[in-house]
């Protein structure tokens, strides 16, 4: 029984066509389907039907997110564990929530975020042949990240959400920022043996700080920044390095107000590794290692 990695995010957007144009032409995602109120997209190197869902609603933000599981039976096991702990679980059969979507269970985190575990999403291929493929398709548009990478969410009680994921869903804590008062200010957790798959920072319940795409290296962050500037997308944080995760990053907002990140680097985690702790005094360096100061806008602006 295991959760593999982040599968998808469903993002609210008040202008569906503008959001679709941005995520297709600037970010470089590939549209795989749509209905009256939703557009389904994926990164080029993802085989599954969608990893980003844009849903037309009056506000921007996060509706739900999903992680992929290894086997169909994992859904039954996790549902039983969650319900035994008093967590309400809703089950969706394949294609019930959306065309191409797999069988899934959905539940609410203590912070109010809607989380899903999904199995068996429709496989549509990754634009490369299965025999003698080149390393990358020709003719990609925009930044064209290979895959979605992680989520960063806001929660009033970071420690409560952290315990929930560890105890009920087998996530592992990799890093944390601890306040001088002993409370957990932020936490980073993983299931894929990478530095993190999801993170939380103190803030309003239900908030989306950002969702991130993976790129292959530092030069890809430079290219992503060039692409943003070419299209008139304002960059919030130039290519730089995190202290936490040791990753490299670039931050900017979509035209509706949802923050995006392009991320690369980081480290691999073995089960049983002790989590890394950053003190409140070094929180600025934890977030942006070179600057070394707390960026209040970055910490407080969310959707």
Coordinates of C-alpha atoms in Angstrom, one line a residue, residues 151-303:
X151 CA 1.8 21.9 -3.4
X152 CA 2.4 24.6 -0.7
X153 CA -0.8 25.3 1.4
X154 CA -1.7 27.5 4.3
X155 CA -3.1 26.2 7.6
X156 CA -3.9 27.7 11.0
X157 CA -2.4 24.7 12.7
X158 CA 0.5 23.4 10.7
X159 CA 1.3 20.7 13.2
X160 CA -2.2 19.2 13.1
X161 CA -2.1 18.9 9.4
X162 CA 1.4 17.4 9.5
X163 CA 0.3 14.8 12.0
X164 CA -2.7 13.9 9.9
X165 CA -0.6 13.2 6.8
X166 CA 2.0 11.2 8.8
X167 CA -0.4 9.1 10.8
X168 CA -3.2 8.4 8.3
X169 CA -1.5 8.6 4.9
X170 CA 2.1 7.6 5.6
X171 CA 3.8 10.8 4.6
X172 CA 7.2 11.5 6.0
X173 CA 8.3 14.9 7.5
X174 CA 11.5 16.1 5.8
X175 CA 11.9 19.7 7.1
X176 CA 10.2 22.1 9.4
X177 CA 10.5 25.7 10.7
X178 CA 10.0 25.8 14.5
X179 CA 9.0 29.0 16.2
X180 CA 10.6 30.3 19.4
X181 CA 7.4 29.3 21.2
X182 CA 7.8 25.7 20.2
X183 CA 5.1 25.7 17.5
X184 CA 5.6 24.5 14.0
X185 CA 5.5 27.4 11.6
X186 CA 6.0 25.4 8.4
X187 CA 6.5 21.8 7.4
X188 CA 7.6 19.9 4.3
X189 CA 6.5 16.3 3.7
X190 CA 7.1 13.6 1.1
X191 CA 5.9 10.2 -0.1
X192 CA 8.0 9.9 -3.3
X193 CA 11.4 10.0 -1.6
X194 CA 12.1 13.4 -2.9
X195 CA 12.6 16.5 -0.7
X196 CA 8.9 17.2 -0.6
X197 CA 5.5 16.6 -2.3
X198 CA 3.4 18.9 -0.1
X199 CA 4.2 21.6 2.4
X200 CA 2.2 23.8 4.9
X201 CA 2.9 27.3 6.3
X202 CA 1.0 29.1 9.0
X203 CA -1.9 31.1 7.5
X204 CA -5.7 30.9 6.9
X205 CA -7.2 27.5 6.6
X206 CA -7.9 26.4 3.0
X207 CA -5.4 28.7 1.4
X208 CA -3.2 27.9 -1.6
X209 CA 0.3 29.5 -1.4
X210 CA 1.4 27.9 -4.7
X211 CA 1.6 24.8 -6.8
X212 CA 4.8 23.9 -8.6
X213 CA 6.0 22.3 -11.8
X214 CA 9.2 20.4 -12.2
X215 CA 11.9 21.5 -14.7
X216 CA 15.1 19.6 -15.3
X217 CA 17.7 22.2 -14.3
X218 CA 18.9 25.7 -13.4
X219 CA 19.1 26.7 -17.1
X220 CA 15.4 25.8 -17.4
X221 CA 14.6 28.3 -14.7
X222 CA 16.3 31.0 -16.7
X223 CA 14.4 30.0 -19.8
X224 CA 11.1 30.0 -17.8
X225 CA 11.9 33.5 -16.6
X226 CA 12.7 34.6 -20.2
X227 CA 9.3 33.2 -21.3
X228 CA 7.4 35.0 -18.5
X229 CA 9.0 38.3 -19.4
X230 CA 8.3 37.8 -23.1
X231 CA 4.6 37.2 -22.4
X232 CA 4.3 40.1 -19.9
X233 CA 4.0 37.9 -16.8
X234 CA 5.4 39.7 -13.8
X235 CA 8.0 37.6 -11.9
X236 CA 7.6 37.7 -8.1
X237 CA 11.0 36.0 -7.3
X238 CA 13.8 35.7 -9.8
X239 CA 15.6 32.3 -10.1
X240 CA 17.2 31.6 -6.7
X241 CA 17.7 28.8 -4.1
X242 CA 15.7 27.6 -1.1
X243 CA 17.5 26.7 2.1
X244 CA 14.7 24.2 2.8
X245 CA 14.8 21.3 0.3
X246 CA 18.0 22.8 -1.3
X247 CA 15.9 23.3 -4.4
X248 CA 16.1 26.1 -7.0
X249 CA 13.0 28.1 -7.9
X250 CA 11.2 30.8 -9.8
X251 CA 7.9 32.3 -8.7
X252 CA 5.2 34.2 -10.6
X253 CA 1.4 34.5 -10.7
X254 CA -1.2 33.4 -13.3
X255 CA -3.4 36.2 -14.6
X256 CA -6.2 35.2 -12.2
X257 CA -4.1 35.4 -9.0
X258 CA -2.9 31.8 -8.4
X259 CA 0.9 31.6 -7.7
X260 CA 3.0 29.2 -9.8
X261 CA 6.5 27.9 -9.1
X262 CA 9.0 26.3 -11.4
X263 CA 11.2 24.0 -9.2
X264 CA 14.3 21.9 -9.7
X265 CA 17.0 20.3 -7.6
X266 CA 16.5 19.2 -4.0
X267 CA 17.6 15.9 -2.6
X268 CA 16.4 12.3 -2.1
X269 CA 15.1 11.0 1.2
X270 CA 15.4 7.5 2.7
X271 CA 12.7 6.2 5.0
X272 CA 13.7 6.8 8.6
X273 CA 15.8 9.9 7.9
X274 CA 15.5 12.5 10.6
X275 CA 13.7 15.7 9.7
X276 CA 15.8 18.9 9.3
X277 CA 14.8 21.8 11.6
X278 CA 15.2 25.5 10.9
X279 CA 14.8 28.0 13.7
X280 CA 12.5 31.0 13.5
X281 CA 15.6 33.3 13.5
X282 CA 16.8 31.6 10.3
X283 CA 13.4 31.4 8.5
X284 CA 14.5 34.0 5.9
X285 CA 17.4 31.8 4.9
X286 CA 15.2 28.7 5.0
X287 CA 12.9 30.2 2.4
X288 CA 15.5 32.0 0.2
X289 CA 19.0 31.1 1.1
X290 CA 20.8 33.8 -0.7
X291 CA 18.6 36.7 0.5
X292 CA 18.5 35.4 4.1
X293 CA 15.7 37.7 5.1
X294 CA 12.0 37.1 5.6
X295 CA 10.0 38.2 2.6
X296 CA 6.6 39.2 4.1
X297 CA 4.8 39.5 0.8
X298 CA 5.9 36.0 -0.2
X299 CA 4.8 34.5 3.2
X300 CA 1.4 36.3 3.4
X301 CA 0.1 36.5 -0.2
X302 CA -2.0 33.4 -1.1
X303 CA -5.2 32.5 -2.9

